[in-house]
PDB file of C-alpha atoms in Angstrom:
ATOM      1  CA  MET A  10      16.440 -86.003 111.931  1.00 79.00           C
ATOM      2  CA  ASN A  11      13.423 -87.818 110.831  1.00 91.00           C
ATOM      3  CA  LYS A  12      10.340 -87.220 113.252  1.00 96.00           C
ATOM      4  CA  VAL A  13       8.179 -90.371 114.368  1.00 98.00           C
ATOM      5  CA  GLU A  14       4.587 -89.743 114.444  1.00 98.00           C
ATOM      6  CA  VAL A  15       2.510 -92.040 116.445  1.00 98.00           C
ATOM      7  CA  ARG A  16      -1.211 -91.404 116.423  1.00 97.00           C
ATOM      8  CA  ASN A  17      -1.381 -87.779 117.518  1.00 93.00           C
ATOM      9  CA  VAL A  18       2.066 -87.569 118.717  1.00 98.00           C
ATOM     10  CA  VAL A  19       5.219 -86.678 116.921  1.00 98.00           C
ATOM     11  CA  ILE A  20       8.226 -87.620 118.492  1.00 98.00           C
ATOM     12  CA  GLY A  21      11.126 -85.801 117.664  1.00 97.00           C
ATOM     13  CA  GLU A  22      10.337 -82.142 117.614  1.00 95.00           C
ATOM     14  CA  GLY A  23       9.346 -79.875 120.730  1.00 94.00           C
ATOM     15  CA  MET A  24       9.104 -80.428 124.244  1.00 96.00           C
ATOM     16  CA  PRO A  25      10.416 -84.562 124.931  1.00 97.00           C
ATOM     17  CA  LYS A  26       7.796 -86.945 124.731  1.00 98.00           C
ATOM     18  CA  ILE A  27       6.520 -88.469 128.536  1.00 97.00           C
ATOM     19  CA  CYS A  28       5.925 -92.192 128.333  1.00 97.00           C
ATOM     20  CA  ALA A  29       3.994 -93.058 131.500  1.00 96.00           C
ATOM     21  CA  PRO A  30       4.813 -97.233 132.198  1.00 96.00           C
ATOM     22  CA  VAL A  31       1.713 -99.909 133.076  1.00 96.00           C
ATOM     23  CA  VAL A  32       3.490-102.507 135.519  1.00 94.00           C
ATOM     24  CA  GLY A  33       0.451-104.157 136.822  1.00 94.00           C
ATOM     25  CA  ARG A  34       0.485-108.436 137.985  1.00 96.00           C
ATOM     26  CA  ASP A  35      -2.818-109.256 136.672  1.00 97.00           C
ATOM     27  CA  LYS A  36      -5.842-107.769 134.567  1.00 97.00           C
ATOM     28  CA  GLU A  37      -7.760-105.691 137.216  1.00 97.00           C
ATOM     29  CA  GLU A  38      -4.630-104.703 138.163  1.00 96.00           C
ATOM     30  CA  ILE A  39      -3.179-103.258 134.670  1.00 97.00           C
ATOM     31  CA  LEU A  40      -6.802-102.117 134.247  1.00 97.00           C
ATOM     32  CA  LEU A  41      -6.847 -99.945 137.467  1.00 96.00           C
ATOM     33  CA  GLN A  42      -3.562 -98.472 136.195  1.00 95.00           C
ATOM     34  CA  VAL A  43      -4.575 -97.105 132.885  1.00 97.00           C
ATOM     35  CA  ARG A  44      -7.303 -96.164 134.141  1.00 96.00           C
ATOM     36  CA  GLU A  45      -4.891 -93.349 136.617  1.00 95.00           C
ATOM     37  CA  LEU A  46      -2.381 -92.963 134.068  1.00 97.00           C
ATOM     38  CA  CYS A  47      -4.988 -91.599 131.378  1.00 96.00           C
ATOM     39  CA  LYS A  48      -6.394 -88.965 134.252  1.00 95.00           C
ATOM     40  CA  ALA A  49      -2.359 -87.910 134.310  1.00 95.00           C
ATOM     41  CA  GLY A  50      -2.211 -87.772 130.552  1.00 96.00           C
ATOM     42  CA  PRO A  51       0.913 -88.491 129.680  1.00 97.00           C
ATOM     43  CA  ASP A  52       1.598 -88.405 125.627  1.00 98.00           C
ATOM     44  CA  LEU A  53       2.239 -92.173 125.355  1.00 98.00           C
ATOM     45  CA  ALA A  54       1.580 -95.036 127.490  1.00 98.00           C
ATOM     46  CA  GLU A  55       3.961 -98.064 127.530  1.00 98.00           C
ATOM     47  CA  TRP A  56       2.492-101.976 128.564  1.00 98.00           C
ATOM     48  CA  ARG A  57       5.559-103.075 130.600  1.00 97.00           C
ATOM     49  CA  ALA A  58       3.770-106.871 129.623  1.00 98.00           C
ATOM     50  CA  ASP A  59       6.727-108.806 131.400  1.00 97.00           C
ATOM     51  CA  TRP A  60       5.293-107.946 134.792  1.00 96.00           C
ATOM     52  CA  PHE A  61       1.601-109.361 133.201  1.00 97.00           C
ATOM     53  CA  GLU A  62       1.233-113.131 135.173  1.00 95.00           C
ATOM     54  CA  GLY A  63      -0.679-114.137 131.630  1.00 95.00           C
ATOM     55  CA  ALA A  64       2.053-113.105 129.182  1.00 96.00           C
ATOM     56  CA  GLY A  65       2.953-116.148 127.974  1.00 94.00           C
ATOM     57  CA  ASP A  66      -0.486-117.822 127.170  1.00 96.00           C
ATOM     58  CA  LYS A  67      -1.662-116.377 123.844  1.00 96.00           C
ATOM     59  CA  GLU A  68      -5.447-116.580 124.440  1.00 97.00           C
ATOM     60  CA  GLN A  69      -4.717-114.057 127.716  1.00 98.00           C
ATOM     61  CA  LEU A  70      -2.073-111.638 125.453  1.00 98.00           C
ATOM     62  CA  ARG A  71      -4.401-110.965 123.107  1.00 97.00           C
ATOM     63  CA  GLU A  72      -7.518-109.923 125.865  1.00 98.00           C
ATOM     64  CA  MET A  73      -5.307-107.870 127.469  1.00 98.00           C
ATOM     65  CA  LEU A  74      -4.227-106.142 124.166  1.00 98.00           C
ATOM     66  CA  GLY A  75      -7.672-105.361 123.170  1.00 98.00           C
ATOM     67  CA  LEU A  76      -8.774-104.163 126.513  1.00 98.00           C
ATOM     68  CA  LEU A  77      -5.689-101.823 127.028  1.00 98.00           C
ATOM     69  CA  ARG A  78      -6.422-100.265 123.579  1.00 98.00           C
ATOM     70  CA  LYS A  79     -10.117 -99.809 124.242  1.00 98.00           C
ATOM     71  CA  GLU A  80      -8.820 -98.313 127.524  1.00 98.00           C
ATOM     72  CA  LEU A  81      -6.334 -95.931 125.903  1.00 98.00           C
ATOM     73  CA  GLY A  82      -8.470 -94.478 123.241  1.00 97.00           C
ATOM     74  CA  ASP A  83      -6.213 -92.348 120.930  1.00 97.00           C
ATOM     75  CA  LEU A  84      -3.321 -92.879 123.162  1.00 98.00           C
ATOM     76  CA  PRO A  85      -0.463 -94.195 121.649  1.00 98.00           C
ATOM     77  CA  LEU A  86       0.402 -97.939 123.300  1.00 98.00           C
ATOM     78  CA  LEU A  87       4.012 -98.785 123.238  1.00 98.00           C
ATOM     79  CA  VAL A  88       4.431-102.454 123.942  1.00 98.00           C
ATOM     80  CA  THR A  89       7.822-103.901 125.683  1.00 98.00           C
ATOM     81  CA  PHE A  90       8.670-107.211 127.373  1.00 98.00           C
ATOM     82  CA  ARG A  91      11.862-106.155 129.124  1.00 97.00           C
ATOM     83  CA  THR A  92      14.012-109.431 129.624  1.00 96.00           C
ATOM     84  CA  LYS A  93      15.316-110.437 132.965  1.00 94.00           C
ATOM     85  CA  GLN A  94      18.827-109.920 131.963  1.00 92.00           C
ATOM     86  CA  GLU A  95      18.197-106.368 131.237  1.00 93.00           C
ATOM     87  CA  GLY A  96      16.533-105.587 134.228  1.00 91.00           C
ATOM     88  CA  GLY A  97      12.661-107.007 133.789  1.00 93.00           C
ATOM     89  CA  GLU A  98      10.488-110.002 135.931  1.00 94.00           C
ATOM     90  CA  GLN A  99      10.413-112.740 133.894  1.00 93.00           C
ATOM     91  CA  GLU A 100      13.385-114.731 132.208  1.00 92.00           C
ATOM     92  CA  ILE A 101      12.401-115.429 128.550  1.00 95.00           C
ATOM     93  CA  SER A 102      13.850-117.451 125.709  1.00 95.00           C
ATOM     94  CA  ALA A 103      15.115-115.874 122.373  1.00 95.00           C
ATOM     95  CA  GLU A 104      12.457-117.824 120.226  1.00 96.00           C
ATOM     96  CA  ASP A 105       9.774-117.112 122.751  1.00 97.00           C
ATOM     97  CA  TYR A 106      10.398-113.549 123.141  1.00 97.00           C
ATOM     98  CA  GLU A 107      10.021-113.103 119.055  1.00 97.00           C
ATOM     99  CA  GLU A 108       6.716-115.242 119.230  1.00 97.00           C
ATOM    100  CA  PHE A 109       5.506-112.332 121.753  1.00 98.00           C
ATOM    101  CA  LEU A 110       6.600-109.679 119.611  1.00 98.00           C
ATOM    102  CA  GLY A 111       4.578-111.478 116.490  1.00 98.00           C
ATOM    103  CA  GLU A 112       1.674-112.304 118.552  1.00 98.00           C
ATOM    104  CA  VAL A 113       1.372-108.115 119.426  1.00 98.00           C
ATOM    105  CA  LEU A 114       1.652-107.511 115.838  1.00 98.00           C
ATOM    106  CA  ALA A 115      -0.856-109.648 114.798  1.00 97.00           C
ATOM    107  CA  SER A 116      -3.265-107.931 117.217  1.00 97.00           C
ATOM    108  CA  GLY A 117      -3.053-105.070 115.563  1.00 97.00           C
ATOM    109  CA  GLN A 118      -3.431-103.120 118.730  1.00 98.00           C
ATOM    110  CA  ALA A 119       0.373-101.865 119.806  1.00 98.00           C
ATOM    111  CA  ASP A 120       1.169 -98.519 118.322  1.00 98.00           C
ATOM    112  CA  LEU A 121       4.918 -99.667 119.012  1.00 98.00           C
ATOM    113  CA  VAL A 122       7.059-101.951 120.053  1.00 98.00           C
ATOM    114  CA  ASP A 123      10.568-102.727 121.934  1.00 98.00           C
ATOM    115  CA  VAL A 124      13.210-104.592 120.625  1.00 98.00           C
ATOM    116  CA  GLU A 125      15.939-105.258 122.752  1.00 98.00           C
ATOM    117  CA  LEU A 126      19.339-104.673 120.926  1.00 98.00           C
ATOM    118  CA  PHE A 127      20.925-107.776 122.734  1.00 96.00           C
ATOM    119  CA  MET A 128      18.659-110.269 121.386  1.00 97.00           C
ATOM    120  CA  GLY A 129      20.533-110.182 118.688  1.00 97.00           C
ATOM    121  CA  THR A 130      20.703-107.734 115.587  1.00 97.00           C
ATOM    122  CA  GLU A 131      18.998-110.366 113.121  1.00 97.00           C
ATOM    123  CA  LEU A 132      16.235-110.448 115.452  1.00 97.00           C
ATOM    124  CA  LEU A 133      15.882-106.961 115.583  1.00 98.00           C
ATOM    125  CA  GLU A 134      15.897-106.508 111.829  1.00 98.00           C
ATOM    126  CA  ARG A 135      13.735-109.119 111.377  1.00 97.00           C
ATOM    127  CA  MET A 136      10.751-107.654 114.133  1.00 98.00           C
ATOM    128  CA  ALA A 137      11.854-104.240 112.400  1.00 98.00           C
ATOM    129  CA  GLU A 138      10.354-105.591 109.258  1.00 98.00           C
ATOM    130  CA  ARG A 139       7.562-106.904 110.380  1.00 98.00           C
ATOM    131  CA  ALA A 140       6.618-104.501 112.402  1.00 98.00           C
ATOM    132  CA  HIS A 141       6.686-101.925 109.690  1.00 98.00           C
ATOM    133  CA  GLU A 142       4.681-104.138 107.294  1.00 98.00           C
ATOM    134  CA  ARG A 143       2.144-103.377 110.111  1.00 97.00           C
ATOM    135  CA  GLY A 144       2.179 -99.806 110.534  1.00 98.00           C
ATOM    136  CA  VAL A 145       4.077-100.546 113.739  1.00 98.00           C
ATOM    137  CA  LYS A 146       7.009 -98.493 115.053  1.00 98.00           C
ATOM    138  CA  VAL A 147       9.684 -99.631 116.654  1.00 98.00           C
ATOM    139  CA  VAL A 148      11.912 -98.985 119.383  1.00 98.00           C
ATOM    140  CA  ALA A 149      15.165-100.510 119.979  1.00 98.00           C
ATOM    141  CA  SER A 150      16.585-100.432 123.251  1.00 98.00           C
ATOM    142  CA  SER A 151      19.797-101.282 125.302  1.00 98.00           C
ATOM    143  CA  HIS A 152      20.009-100.919 128.949  1.00 96.00           C
ATOM    144  CA  ASP A 153      22.699-101.279 131.451  1.00 95.00           C
ATOM    145  CA  PHE A 154      22.066-101.736 135.496  1.00 92.00           C
ATOM    146  CA  GLU A 155      25.799-102.261 136.765  1.00 93.00           C
ATOM    147  CA  LYS A 156      27.557 -99.152 134.239  1.00 96.00           C
ATOM    148  CA  THR A 157      27.638 -96.950 132.345  1.00 98.00           C
ATOM    149  CA  PRO A 158      29.468 -97.690 129.184  1.00 98.00           C
ATOM    150  CA  ASN A 159      31.842 -95.127 127.544  1.00 98.00           C
ATOM    151  CA  VAL A 160      30.927 -92.577 125.004  1.00 98.00           C
ATOM    152  CA  GLY A 161      32.167 -94.712 122.119  1.00 98.00           C
ATOM    153  CA  GLU A 162      29.992 -97.687 123.024  1.00 98.00           C
ATOM    154  CA  MET A 163      26.812 -96.003 123.890  1.00 98.00           C
ATOM    155  CA  VAL A 164      27.265 -94.071 120.675  1.00 98.00           C
ATOM    156  CA  ASP A 165      28.011 -97.421 118.611  1.00 98.00           C
ATOM    157  CA  ARG A 166      24.869 -99.287 120.188  1.00 98.00           C
ATOM    158  CA  LEU A 167      22.510 -96.819 119.119  1.00 98.00           C
ATOM    159  CA  ARG A 168      24.371 -96.358 115.533  1.00 98.00           C
ATOM    160  CA  ILE A 169      23.438-100.304 114.966  1.00 98.00           C
ATOM    161  CA  MET A 170      19.978 -99.638 116.140  1.00 98.00           C
ATOM    162  CA  GLN A 171      18.982 -97.230 113.221  1.00 98.00           C
ATOM    163  CA  LYS A 172      21.053 -99.087 110.876  1.00 98.00           C
ATOM    164  CA  VAL A 173      18.743-102.398 110.902  1.00 97.00           C
ATOM    165  CA  GLY A 174      15.813-100.520 111.084  1.00 98.00           C
ATOM    166  CA  ALA A 175      14.884 -99.223 114.209  1.00 98.00           C
ATOM    167  CA  ASP A 176      12.733 -96.208 114.198  1.00 98.00           C
ATOM    168  CA  LEU A 177      13.228 -94.660 118.065  1.00 98.00           C
ATOM    169  CA  LEU A 178      16.981 -95.510 119.800  1.00 98.00           C
ATOM    170  CA  LYS A 179      16.810 -96.157 123.664  1.00 98.00           C
ATOM    171  CA  ILE A 180      19.871 -96.472 125.435  1.00 98.00           C
ATOM    172  CA  ALA A 181      19.532 -96.650 129.427  1.00 97.00           C
ATOM    173  CA  VAL A 182      22.661 -96.559 132.019  1.00 97.00           C
ATOM    174  CA  MET A 183      23.026 -96.770 135.865  1.00 96.00           C
ATOM    175  CA  PRO A 184      25.695 -94.321 136.661  1.00 97.00           C
ATOM    176  CA  ARG A 185      27.907 -94.631 139.854  1.00 96.00           C
ATOM    177  CA  ASP A 186      28.445 -91.306 140.067  1.00 97.00           C
ATOM    178  CA  PRO A 187      28.444 -87.667 138.446  1.00 96.00           C
ATOM    179  CA  GLY A 188      30.723 -88.009 135.846  1.00 98.00           C
ATOM    180  CA  ASP A 189      28.874 -91.285 134.361  1.00 98.00           C
ATOM    181  CA  VAL A 190      26.018 -89.065 133.880  1.00 97.00           C
ATOM    182  CA  LEU A 191      27.754 -86.235 132.090  1.00 98.00           C
ATOM    183  CA  THR A 192      28.962 -89.678 129.732  1.00 98.00           C
ATOM    184  CA  LEU A 193      25.523 -90.377 128.928  1.00 98.00           C
ATOM    185  CA  LEU A 194      24.746 -87.327 128.164  1.00 98.00           C
ATOM    186  CA  ALA A 195      27.821 -86.437 126.160  1.00 98.00           C
ATOM    187  CA  ALA A 196      26.862 -89.917 124.265  1.00 98.00           C
ATOM    188  CA  THR A 197      23.383 -88.422 123.628  1.00 98.00           C
ATOM    189  CA  TRP A 198      24.904 -85.191 122.325  1.00 98.00           C
ATOM    190  CA  GLN A 199      27.465 -87.267 119.881  1.00 98.00           C
ATOM    191  CA  MET A 200      24.854 -89.189 118.158  1.00 98.00           C
ATOM    192  CA  ARG A 201      22.280 -86.203 117.723  1.00 97.00           C
ATOM    193  CA  GLU A 202      24.767 -84.318 116.280  1.00 97.00           C
ATOM    194  CA  CYS A 203      26.810 -86.816 114.306  1.00 98.00           C
ATOM    195  CA  TYR A 204      24.757 -89.472 113.448  1.00 98.00           C
ATOM    196  CA  ALA A 205      21.570 -89.744 114.292  1.00 97.00           C
ATOM    197  CA  THR A 206      18.479 -89.709 111.366  1.00 98.00           C
ATOM    198  CA  GLN A 207      15.585 -91.196 113.899  1.00 98.00           C
ATOM    199  CA  PRO A 208      14.885 -89.855 117.325  1.00 98.00           C
ATOM    200  CA  VAL A 209      17.460 -90.652 120.816  1.00 98.00           C
ATOM    201  CA  ILE A 210      15.662 -91.900 123.645  1.00 98.00           C
ATOM    202  CA  ALA A 211      18.593 -91.793 126.444  1.00 98.00           C
ATOM    203  CA  MET A 212      18.574 -91.688 129.720  1.00 96.00           C
ATOM    204  CA  ALA A 213      20.849 -92.312 133.508  1.00 96.00           C
ATOM    205  CA  MET A 214      18.806 -94.483 136.194  1.00 94.00           C
ATOM    206  CA  GLY A 215      18.823 -94.336 139.365  1.00 92.00           C
ATOM    207  CA  GLY A 216      19.169 -91.002 141.522  1.00 92.00           C
ATOM    208  CA  LYS A 217      21.812 -89.500 140.247  1.00 94.00           C
ATOM    209  CA  GLY A 218      20.297 -89.552 136.860  1.00 95.00           C
ATOM    210  CA  VAL A 219      17.495 -87.850 137.486  1.00 94.00           C
ATOM    211  CA  ILE A 220      18.644 -84.838 135.689  1.00 95.00           C
ATOM    212  CA  SER A 221      19.017 -86.653 132.063  1.00 96.00           C
ATOM    213  CA  ARG A 222      15.297 -87.655 132.339  1.00 94.00           C
ATOM    214  CA  LEU A 223      14.696 -83.683 132.730  1.00 95.00           C
ATOM    215  CA  ALA A 224      17.221 -81.847 130.364  1.00 94.00           C
ATOM    216  CA  GLY A 225      16.731 -84.433 128.085  1.00 91.00           C
ATOM    217  CA  GLU A 226      15.938 -81.597 125.203  1.00 94.00           C
ATOM    218  CA  ILE A 227      19.209 -79.523 125.369  1.00 96.00           C
ATOM    219  CA  PHE A 228      21.070 -82.735 124.898  1.00 97.00           C
ATOM    220  CA  GLY A 229      19.053 -84.203 122.500  1.00 96.00           C
ATOM    221  CA  SER A 230      16.792 -86.870 123.992  1.00 97.00           C
ATOM    222  CA  ALA A 231      13.189 -87.309 122.590  1.00 98.00           C
ATOM    223  CA  LEU A 232      11.119 -89.494 124.925  1.00 98.00           C
ATOM    224  CA  THR A 233      11.556 -89.877 128.554  1.00 96.00           C
ATOM    225  CA  PHE A 234       9.475 -91.883 130.708  1.00 95.00           C
ATOM    226  CA  GLY A 235       7.377 -90.693 133.831  1.00 94.00           C
ATOM    227  CA  SER A 236       5.205 -92.651 136.666  1.00 90.00           C
ATOM    228  CA  VAL A 237       1.849 -92.783 137.682  1.00 89.00           C
ATOM    229  CA  GLY A 238       2.057 -94.779 141.402  1.00 74.00           C
ATOM    230  CA  ARG A 239       4.616 -97.526 140.482  1.00 68.00           C
ATOM    231  CA  ALA A 240       7.592 -97.036 138.326  1.00 62.00           C
ATOM    232  CA  SER A 241       9.026 -99.051 135.674  1.00 58.00           C
ATOM    233  CA  ALA A 242      12.614 -98.183 136.194  1.00 60.00           C
ATOM    234  CA  PRO A 243      14.655 -96.022 139.581  1.00 65.00           C
ATOM    235  CA  GLY A 244      14.738 -92.486 138.773  1.00 63.00           C
ATOM    236  CA  GLN A 245      11.452 -91.937 137.224  1.00 80.00           C
ATOM    237  CA  VAL A 246       9.689 -89.151 138.206  1.00 85.00           C
ATOM    238  CA  GLU A 247       5.718 -88.615 138.358  1.00 90.00           C
ATOM    239  CA  VAL A 248       4.384 -87.415 135.219  1.00 94.00           C
ATOM    240  CA  GLU A 249       3.078 -84.167 136.292  1.00 93.00           C
ATOM    241  CA  GLN A 250       6.302 -83.620 137.894  1.00 93.00           C
ATOM    242  CA  LEU A 251       8.427 -84.267 135.151  1.00 95.00           C
ATOM    243  CA  ARG A 252       5.785 -82.299 132.503  1.00 95.00           C
ATOM    244  CA  GLU A 253       6.387 -79.151 134.756  1.00 95.00           C
ATOM    245  CA  VAL A 254      10.053 -79.288 134.384  1.00 95.00           C
ATOM    246  CA  LEU A 255      10.368 -79.888 130.938  1.00 96.00           C
ATOM    247  CA  GLY A 256       8.048 -77.128 130.080  1.00 95.00           C
ATOM    248  CA  LEU A 257       9.990 -74.522 132.519  1.00 95.00           C
ATOM    249  CA  LEU A 258      13.288 -75.501 129.814  1.00 94.00           C
ATOM    250  CA  HIS A 259      11.251 -75.673 126.662  1.00 94.00           C
ATOM    251  CA  GLU A 260      10.180 -72.462 127.318  1.00 94.00           C
ATOM    252  CA  ASN A 261      13.824 -71.025 127.921  1.00 92.00           C
ATOM    253  CA  LEU A 262      15.835 -72.565 125.228  1.00 86.00           C
TER     254      LEU A 262
END
């Protein structure tokens, strides 16, 4: 499997990497969260730009990206605009979504961008090409807050992401019972063993799914999301606690 190198972080080898989200509404709140995040010491930071009230204003977006880059130093930055239909804070059209991603790439401040699979495979492929021209990695993502699809459907989604050029393949689902968590883990393992050339990121959300965020290394998930203060998705564990459990499992594998 390929390893994805972003600044000083290698995703796809060793212990799963920890990414912490920033979910502030305005510049002051975002910068406060970033400073707390840096103290916690995750491997990557994710800016959830859909929380930012100025995300649709190009000038405010560029300013915020520059401030984030300055505050984060060498910590890799993933920029995400999570759409409303996949659990995000704001509605956005496909055209505005693509324009937003183009502005992020043009800024030169992001190390990775998140592109949702269900915005269309053609859009995902175009953004992957544009990102790679600028040396930026692409996290293709699929979120289901209502259910857990079957193993075959989840594997198919991940394979499509890989086929159109994504660097990291992410799927997040909502389990209704522990059996759904096993389904997610089975899909992760099948993808890892049979099809993946790129690192996989997989998680079951909510309280029932916490184990999937902790045991990713066993089943083939290369990165997990942990919170510093406010979480961006249900079931996220604080970064410090997450690091302890990931380290314990890693030492015993």
